[in-house]
Coordinates of C-alpha atoms and ligand atoms in Angstrom, one line a residue:
M1 CA -201.8 -27.7 -40.5
S2 CA -200.6 -27.7 -44.1
Q3 CA -199.6 -24.4 -45.6
I4 CA -200.8 -23.6 -49.1
L5 CA -199.4 -20.7 -51.2
L6 CA -202.2 -19.0 -53.2
L7 CA -200.9 -17.2 -56.3
V8 CA -204.1 -16.4 -58.0
E9 CA -204.4 -13.0 -59.8
Q10 CA -208.0 -13.4 -60.9
K11 CA -210.0 -11.7 -58.2
E12 CA -213.2 -13.9 -58.0
N13 CA -211.2 -17.1 -58.1
R14 CA -208.9 -15.9 -55.4
R15 CA -211.8 -14.9 -53.1
L16 CA -213.5 -18.3 -53.6
L17 CA -210.3 -20.3 -53.1
L18 CA -209.4 -18.4 -49.9
E19 CA -212.9 -18.9 -48.5
W20 CA -212.9 -22.7 -49.1
L21 CA -209.2 -23.4 -48.2
A22 CA -208.9 -21.3 -45.1
V23 CA -211.2 -23.7 -43.2
N24 CA -208.7 -26.6 -43.3
Y25 CA -205.4 -25.1 -44.3
M26 CA -203.1 -22.2 -43.5
V27 CA -203.3 -20.1 -46.7
L28 CA -200.3 -17.9 -47.6
L29 CA -201.2 -14.9 -49.8
P30 CA -199.1 -12.2 -51.5
N31 CA -199.5 -8.7 -50.1
S32 CA -200.7 -7.3 -53.5
T33 CA -204.3 -7.9 -54.5
G34 CA -203.7 -7.5 -58.3
E35 CA -200.5 -8.4 -60.2
I36 CA -198.2 -10.4 -58.0
D37 CA -194.7 -9.2 -58.5
D38 CA -192.6 -9.9 -55.4
L39 CA -192.4 -13.5 -54.3
S40 CA -189.3 -13.1 -52.1
Q41 CA -191.7 -13.1 -49.0
F42 CA -192.4 -16.8 -49.7
N43 CA -189.0 -18.2 -49.3
Q44 CA -190.3 -20.0 -46.2
S45 CA -191.5 -23.6 -46.7
F46 CA -195.0 -24.4 -47.7
G47 CA -196.8 -27.7 -48.6
M48 CA -198.1 -26.9 -52.0
G49 CA -199.0 -24.0 -54.3
I50 CA -202.1 -23.0 -56.2
I51 CA -201.6 -20.7 -59.2
D52 CA -203.6 -19.3 -62.1
G53 CA -202.4 -18.8 -65.7
L54 CA -201.6 -15.1 -65.3
A55 CA -199.4 -15.6 -62.2
L56 CA -197.8 -18.7 -63.8
K57 CA -196.7 -16.8 -66.9
R58 CA -194.9 -14.3 -64.7
H59 CA -193.4 -16.7 -62.1
W60 CA -192.8 -20.1 -63.7
Q61 CA -189.1 -19.7 -63.3
W62 CA -189.4 -18.9 -59.6
I63 CA -191.6 -22.0 -59.2
A64 CA -189.2 -24.2 -61.1
A65 CA -186.3 -23.0 -58.9
K66 CA -188.4 -23.6 -55.7
K67 CA -189.3 -27.1 -56.8
Q68 CA -185.7 -27.8 -57.8
A69 CA -184.5 -26.6 -54.3
E70 CA -186.8 -29.1 -52.6
H71 CA -185.9 -32.0 -54.9
P72 CA -186.2 -35.0 -54.3
V73 CA -189.1 -33.9 -52.1
C74 CA -192.1 -33.1 -54.3
L75 CA -193.5 -29.5 -54.0
P76 CA -196.8 -29.8 -55.9
F77 CA -198.4 -26.9 -57.8
L78 CA -202.0 -26.9 -58.9
L79 CA -203.0 -24.7 -61.9
I80 CA -206.4 -23.1 -62.1
T81 CA -207.2 -22.4 -65.7
S82 CA -210.2 -21.8 -68.0
R83 CA -211.0 -24.3 -70.7
S84 CA -210.0 -21.8 -73.4
D85 CA -206.6 -21.2 -71.8
V86 CA -205.6 -24.9 -71.5
G87 CA -204.7 -24.9 -75.1
M88 CA -202.3 -22.0 -74.5
A89 CA -200.4 -24.0 -72.0
T90 CA -196.9 -24.3 -73.4
Q91 CA -194.3 -26.9 -72.4
F92 CA -192.9 -24.8 -69.5
I93 CA -196.3 -25.3 -67.8
W94 CA -195.8 -29.0 -67.7
Q95 CA -192.4 -28.7 -66.1
T96 CA -193.8 -26.6 -63.2
I97 CA -197.4 -27.9 -62.8
D98 CA -198.4 -31.2 -61.2
D99 CA -202.2 -31.0 -61.8
L100 CA -204.9 -28.6 -63.0
I101 CA -208.5 -27.7 -62.4
I102 CA -210.6 -26.1 -65.1
A103 CA -212.7 -23.1 -63.9
P104 CA -215.4 -22.7 -62.9
I105 CA -214.0 -24.5 -59.8
E106 CA -216.0 -27.0 -57.9
K107 CA -215.4 -27.2 -54.2
I108 CA -215.4 -31.0 -53.9
E109 CA -213.0 -31.3 -56.8
L110 CA -210.7 -28.7 -55.3
Q111 CA -210.6 -30.4 -52.0
A112 CA -209.9 -33.8 -53.5
R113 CA -207.0 -32.5 -55.6
V114 CA -205.5 -30.5 -52.8
E115 CA -205.6 -33.6 -50.6
I116 CA -204.1 -35.9 -53.2
L117 CA -201.3 -33.4 -53.9
L118 CA -200.5 -32.8 -50.2
R119 CA -200.5 -36.6 -49.8
S120 CA -198.0 -37.0 -52.6
R121 CA -195.8 -34.4 -50.9
Q122 CA -196.1 -36.2 -47.6
L123 CA -195.1 -39.5 -49.3
S124 CA -192.1 -38.0 -50.9
L125 CA -191.1 -36.5 -47.6
T126 CA -191.4 -40.0 -45.9
L127 CA -189.4 -41.5 -48.8
K128 CA -186.7 -38.9 -48.4
L129 CA -186.5 -39.6 -44.6
S130 CA -186.1 -43.3 -45.2
H131 CA -183.6 -42.6 -47.8
D132 CA -181.6 -40.4 -45.4
Q133 CA -181.8 -43.0 -42.7
L134 CA -180.6 -45.6 -45.1
D135 CA -177.7 -43.3 -46.1
R136 CA -176.8 -42.9 -42.4
S137 CA -177.0 -46.7 -41.8
L138 CA -174.8 -47.2 -44.8
Q139 CA -172.3 -44.6 -43.5
T140 CA -172.3 -46.3 -40.1
A141 CA -171.8 -49.7 -41.7
K142 CA -168.9 -48.3 -43.8
E143 CA -167.3 -46.7 -40.7
L144 CA -167.6 -50.0 -38.8
N145 CA -166.1 -51.8 -41.7
D146 CA -163.2 -49.3 -41.9
M147 CA -162.7 -49.7 -38.2
K148 CA -162.6 -53.5 -38.5
T149 CA -160.1 -53.2 -41.3
S150 CA -157.9 -50.8 -39.3
L151 CA -158.2 -53.1 -36.3
L152 CA -157.0 -56.0 -38.4
Y153 CA -154.0 -54.0 -39.7
M154 CA -153.3 -52.9 -36.2
I155 CA -153.4 -56.5 -34.8
A156 CA -151.2 -57.7 -37.7
H157 CA -148.8 -54.9 -37.2
D158 CA -148.6 -54.9 -33.4
V159 CA -148.7 -58.6 -32.8
R160 CA -145.8 -59.2 -35.2
N161 CA -143.1 -57.4 -33.1
P162 CA -143.7 -59.2 -29.8
L163 CA -144.3 -62.4 -31.8
N164 CA -141.0 -62.2 -33.6
F165 CA -139.4 -61.5 -30.3
I166 CA -140.9 -64.6 -28.8
I167 CA -139.8 -66.7 -31.8
G168 CA -136.3 -65.3 -31.5
T169 CA -135.9 -65.8 -27.8
T170 CA -137.3 -69.4 -27.9
Q171 CA -134.8 -70.2 -30.7
V172 CA -131.9 -68.8 -28.6
L173 CA -133.1 -70.8 -25.6
T174 CA -133.4 -74.0 -27.7
Q175 CA -130.1 -73.7 -29.6
Y176 CA -127.8 -72.3 -26.8
K177 CA -129.4 -73.9 -23.8
S178 CA -126.2 -75.4 -22.5
K179 CA -124.1 -72.2 -23.0
L180 CA -126.5 -69.8 -21.3
T181 CA -126.1 -68.8 -17.7
D182 CA -129.1 -69.3 -15.4
E183 CA -129.4 -65.5 -15.1
K184 CA -129.4 -65.0 -18.9
T185 CA -132.0 -67.8 -19.3
Q186 CA -134.2 -66.3 -16.7
E187 CA -133.9 -62.8 -18.3
L188 CA -134.9 -64.3 -21.7
L189 CA -137.8 -66.1 -20.2
D190 CA -139.1 -63.0 -18.4
K191 CA -138.9 -61.0 -21.6
T192 CA -140.7 -63.7 -23.5
Q193 CA -143.4 -63.7 -20.9
A194 CA -143.7 -59.9 -21.0
A195 CA -144.0 -60.0 -24.8
A196 CA -146.8 -62.7 -24.6
K197 CA -148.6 -60.6 -22.0
G198 CA -148.4 -57.6 -24.3
I199 CA -150.1 -59.6 -27.0
D200 CA -152.7 -60.8 -24.6
L201 CA -153.4 -57.2 -23.4
L202 CA -153.7 -56.0 -27.0
L203 CA -156.2 -58.7 -27.9
D204 CA -158.1 -57.9 -24.8
D205 CA -158.3 -54.2 -25.7
V206 CA -159.5 -55.1 -29.2
L207 CA -162.2 -57.5 -27.9
Q208 CA -163.3 -55.0 -25.4
L209 CA -163.6 -52.3 -28.0
G210 CA -165.7 -54.7 -30.2
K211 CA -168.0 -55.3 -27.2
F212 CA -168.4 -51.5 -26.6
E213 CA -169.1 -50.9 -30.3
S214 CA -171.8 -53.5 -30.4
G215 CA -173.3 -52.5 -27.1
K216 CA -172.7 -55.9 -25.6
M217 CA -170.6 -54.7 -22.7
A218 CA -171.8 -56.1 -19.4
F219 CA -172.0 -53.5 -16.6
C220 CA -171.9 -54.6 -13.0
L221 CA -171.5 -52.2 -10.1
L222 CA -169.9 -53.9 -7.0
P223 CA -168.6 -52.4 -3.8
L224 CA -164.8 -52.0 -4.0
D225 CA -162.2 -50.8 -1.6
L226 CA -160.6 -48.3 -4.1
A227 CA -157.4 -47.8 -2.1
K228 CA -156.8 -51.5 -2.0
F229 CA -157.7 -51.8 -5.7
C230 CA -155.3 -49.1 -6.7
N231 CA -152.5 -50.4 -4.4
E232 CA -152.7 -53.9 -6.0
L233 CA -152.7 -52.4 -9.5
V234 CA -149.6 -50.3 -8.6
G235 CA -148.0 -53.4 -7.2
E236 CA -148.4 -55.2 -10.6
F237 CA -147.0 -52.2 -12.5
Q238 CA -144.0 -52.0 -10.1
S239 CA -143.2 -55.7 -10.6
S240 CA -143.2 -55.3 -14.4
L241 CA -141.1 -52.1 -14.1
K242 CA -138.5 -54.2 -12.3
L243 CA -138.1 -56.3 -15.5
K244 CA -137.1 -53.2 -17.5
P245 CA -133.5 -53.2 -18.5
Q246 CA -133.0 -49.5 -17.5
T247 CA -130.9 -49.1 -14.4
E248 CA -133.1 -46.2 -13.2
P249 CA -136.7 -47.0 -14.3
V250 CA -139.7 -44.7 -13.7
T251 CA -140.8 -44.6 -10.0
L252 CA -144.5 -45.2 -9.5
I253 CA -146.0 -43.6 -6.3
F254 CA -149.5 -44.1 -5.1
V255 CA -151.1 -41.5 -2.7
N256 CA -154.5 -41.9 -1.2
H257 CA -156.1 -38.8 0.2
S258 CA -159.2 -40.3 1.8
P259 CA -159.8 -42.2 5.0
S260 CA -162.8 -44.1 3.6
T261 CA -162.4 -45.5 0.1
M262 CA -165.3 -48.0 -0.3
A263 CA -167.4 -47.3 -3.4
C264 CA -169.5 -49.1 -6.0
L265 CA -167.8 -49.1 -9.4
E266 CA -167.4 -51.5 -12.2
A267 CA -164.1 -53.3 -11.5
S268 CA -163.1 -54.4 -15.0
L269 CA -163.8 -50.9 -16.5
L270 CA -162.0 -49.2 -13.7
R271 CA -159.0 -51.5 -14.1
R272 CA -158.9 -50.7 -17.8
I273 CA -159.1 -46.9 -17.2
L274 CA -156.3 -46.9 -14.6
S275 CA -154.1 -49.5 -16.4
N276 CA -154.1 -47.5 -19.6
L277 CA -153.4 -44.2 -17.8
L278 CA -150.6 -45.7 -15.7
S279 CA -149.0 -47.5 -18.7
N280 CA -149.1 -44.3 -20.7
A281 CA -147.6 -42.3 -17.9
I282 CA -144.8 -44.8 -17.6
K283 CA -144.3 -45.3 -21.3
Y284 CA -144.1 -41.6 -22.2
S285 CA -141.7 -40.8 -19.2
P286 CA -137.9 -40.8 -19.4
P287 CA -136.1 -43.0 -16.9
N288 CA -135.5 -41.7 -13.4
T289 CA -138.7 -39.7 -13.2
Q290 CA -141.7 -40.1 -11.0
V291 CA -145.3 -41.0 -11.9
I292 CA -147.7 -39.9 -9.1
F293 CA -151.0 -41.7 -8.9
E294 CA -153.5 -40.1 -6.5
L295 CA -156.9 -41.1 -5.2
K296 CA -159.5 -39.0 -3.5
V297 CA -163.0 -40.2 -2.6
T298 CA -165.7 -37.8 -1.7
E299 CA -169.3 -38.5 -0.8
N300 CA -170.4 -38.6 -4.4
E301 CA -167.4 -39.1 -6.5
A302 CA -164.1 -40.9 -6.9
I303 CA -161.2 -38.8 -8.4
F304 CA -158.2 -40.5 -9.8
S305 CA -155.3 -38.6 -11.2
V306 CA -152.1 -39.8 -12.9
Q307 CA -149.3 -37.3 -13.2
D308 CA -146.0 -37.8 -15.0
A309 CA -143.0 -35.7 -15.9
G310 CA -142.8 -37.2 -19.4
I311 CA -142.7 -35.9 -23.0
G312 CA -146.1 -34.1 -22.6
I313 CA -148.7 -33.6 -25.3
P314 CA -148.6 -30.8 -27.9
I315 CA -151.7 -28.5 -27.5
A316 CA -152.6 -29.2 -31.2
D317 CA -152.9 -32.9 -30.5
Q318 CA -154.8 -32.7 -27.2
E319 CA -158.3 -32.3 -28.7
R320 CA -158.2 -35.5 -30.8
L321 CA -156.3 -37.7 -28.2
F322 CA -159.4 -39.7 -27.4
D323 CA -160.1 -40.7 -31.0
S324 CA -159.2 -44.3 -32.1
F325 CA -155.7 -44.6 -33.5
Y326 CA -154.8 -41.0 -32.8
R327 CA -151.2 -40.4 -31.6
A328 CA -149.5 -37.2 -30.8
K329 CA -146.8 -35.9 -33.2
N330 CA -144.1 -36.1 -30.5
V331 CA -144.2 -39.9 -29.8
G332 CA -141.1 -40.6 -31.9
Q333 CA -140.1 -44.2 -31.7
I334 CA -142.3 -45.0 -28.6
P335 CA -144.5 -47.9 -29.7
G336 CA -148.3 -47.7 -29.4
T337 CA -151.5 -48.0 -31.4
G338 CA -153.5 -45.0 -30.2
L339 CA -156.3 -47.2 -28.9
G340 CA -155.8 -47.0 -25.1
L341 CA -157.3 -43.5 -24.4
N342 CA -160.2 -44.3 -26.7
I343 CA -161.0 -47.2 -24.5
V344 CA -160.5 -45.2 -21.4
K345 CA -163.0 -42.6 -22.6
K346 CA -165.6 -45.2 -23.4
C347 CA -165.2 -46.8 -19.9
V348 CA -165.4 -43.3 -18.3
D349 CA -168.6 -42.6 -20.4
L350 CA -170.1 -45.9 -19.3
H351 CA -169.7 -44.7 -15.8
S352 CA -171.2 -41.3 -16.6
G353 CA -167.9 -39.8 -15.5
E354 CA -165.5 -37.3 -16.9
I355 CA -161.9 -37.2 -17.9
S356 CA -159.7 -34.2 -18.2
L357 CA -156.1 -33.6 -19.3
S358 CA -153.6 -30.9 -18.5
S359 CA -150.3 -31.2 -20.3
E360 CA -147.3 -29.3 -21.5
E361 CA -144.9 -30.6 -24.1
G362 CA -141.6 -31.4 -22.6
V363 CA -142.9 -30.9 -19.0
G364 CA -145.4 -33.6 -18.3
S365 CA -149.1 -34.6 -18.3
T366 CA -151.8 -35.1 -15.7
F367 CA -154.9 -37.1 -16.5
T368 CA -157.8 -36.8 -14.1
V369 CA -160.8 -39.1 -14.1
T370 CA -163.9 -38.3 -12.0
L371 CA -166.4 -41.0 -11.6
P372 CA -169.8 -40.7 -9.8
I373 CA -170.0 -43.4 -7.1
A374 CA -173.1 -45.2 -6.2
Q375 CA -173.9 -44.9 -2.5
L376 CA -173.3 -48.1 -0.5
A377 CA -176.5 -49.6 1.1
E378 CA -176.3 -49.3 4.9
Ligands
LIG401 P1 -151.9 -47.9 -27.0 O1 -153.1 -48.2 -27.7 O2 -151.0 -49.1 -27.0 O3 -152.2 -47.4 -25.6 P2 -150.9 -45.3 -27.3 O4 -150.3 -45.2 -26.0 O5 -150.2 -44.6 -28.5 O6 -151.1 -46.8 -27.8 P3 -153.3 -44.0 -26.3 O7 -153.0 -44.6 -24.9 O8 -154.6 -44.0 -26.8 O9 -152.4 -44.7 -27.4 O10 -152.8 -42.5 -26.3 C1 -152.9 -41.7 -27.4 C2 -151.8 -40.8 -27.5 O11 -151.8 -39.8 -26.5 C3 -150.4 -41.4 -27.4 O12 -150.0 -41.9 -28.7 C4 -149.6 -40.2 -27.0 O13 -149.3 -39.4 -28.1 C5 -150.5 -39.4 -26.1 N1 -150.4 -39.7 -24.7 C6 -151.2 -40.4 -23.9 N2 -150.8 -40.4 -22.6 C7 -149.7 -39.7 -22.6 C8 -148.8 -39.3 -21.6 N3 -149.0 -39.6 -20.3 N4 -147.7 -38.5 -21.9 C9 -147.5 -38.1 -23.2 N5 -148.3 -38.5 -24.2 C10 -149.4 -39.2 -23.9
LIG402 MG1 -151.6 -46.0 -24.4

């Protein structure tokens, strides 16, 4: 029901208006019956106001301020005046008043004007809503555009290093083929392959991110043996760790705590979650330390945790870690784009799961992912 503020000091008009309007609208009246002096009680919102000349003279500044506060939404005011008073209307009246009725008031005319003024308020409200929506869409489009630009910069920046490396090694292989030992040739080939794989993974992540953002990500729950799945993933990481030039690389250990590990999850999302967590744990750990990857499957959920004894994450950075491109202050020269955990978070959310982090700078980090698992059909 629309609310109408009635600021009419002339007694008879006030009585009449109240009687007619109260049937269809909620009428707000000042406490005083004579001169209206305190309007602070009407700071709440109302749909329109009806005022007479006496009240207008006293309160035109309050009305102008009220209308200004609601701008661009229109807050209409209807003036009730006598024919002889119309001439007295000075310019301030036309800044605050949207329509007038000349007394003696006719009920039908009053109803028509009130309805028209309330409709114009409604229209301006609808317009404001569409305008706000448009603003929001523009903002989203701008954010998306900014994101695409940063993705482009990121690709250009991150692809260049491994690409230069590949160009360099292939040049060495071509020019010094005969002088290189078999061992050295194999080492260069392995490094070239690792660099190409790095580019492939990066592009994969970028494409995946694009699919998430546009809501085109396919979601397919299939029964998986989680222990087998994790073991295979760990195997892949262990082989690539062997390629590292360090004499004492990080040791990756997998521990399964559950006898039965069959569960329905989305394999590609799960792979992305775990690969990113494992590669972070390895990347941010010094040589000769351990990364412990644990799995626990209960009746309703699968819990994966990845614990490292690496550089840790400063408390101040922990809150924003899942934002795109965010990297903690202590990464130093360790390469990265700050996209991995953002993708992990999106994959976890798609699974309606949760991710938590416990970390201390200089001591290590543990990421724990809990995913609800669909029950397997008997
Ligand atoms: P990439 O996109 O290549 O994965 P990244 O590793 O920098 O780059 P994220 O995986 O999103 O990006 O991680 C975000 C940041 O979180 C990292 O830059 C790092 O500061 C911090 N971080 C993540 N995992 C660890 C970890 N295990 N130990 C220490 N810091 C971590
Ligand atoms: Mg990462």
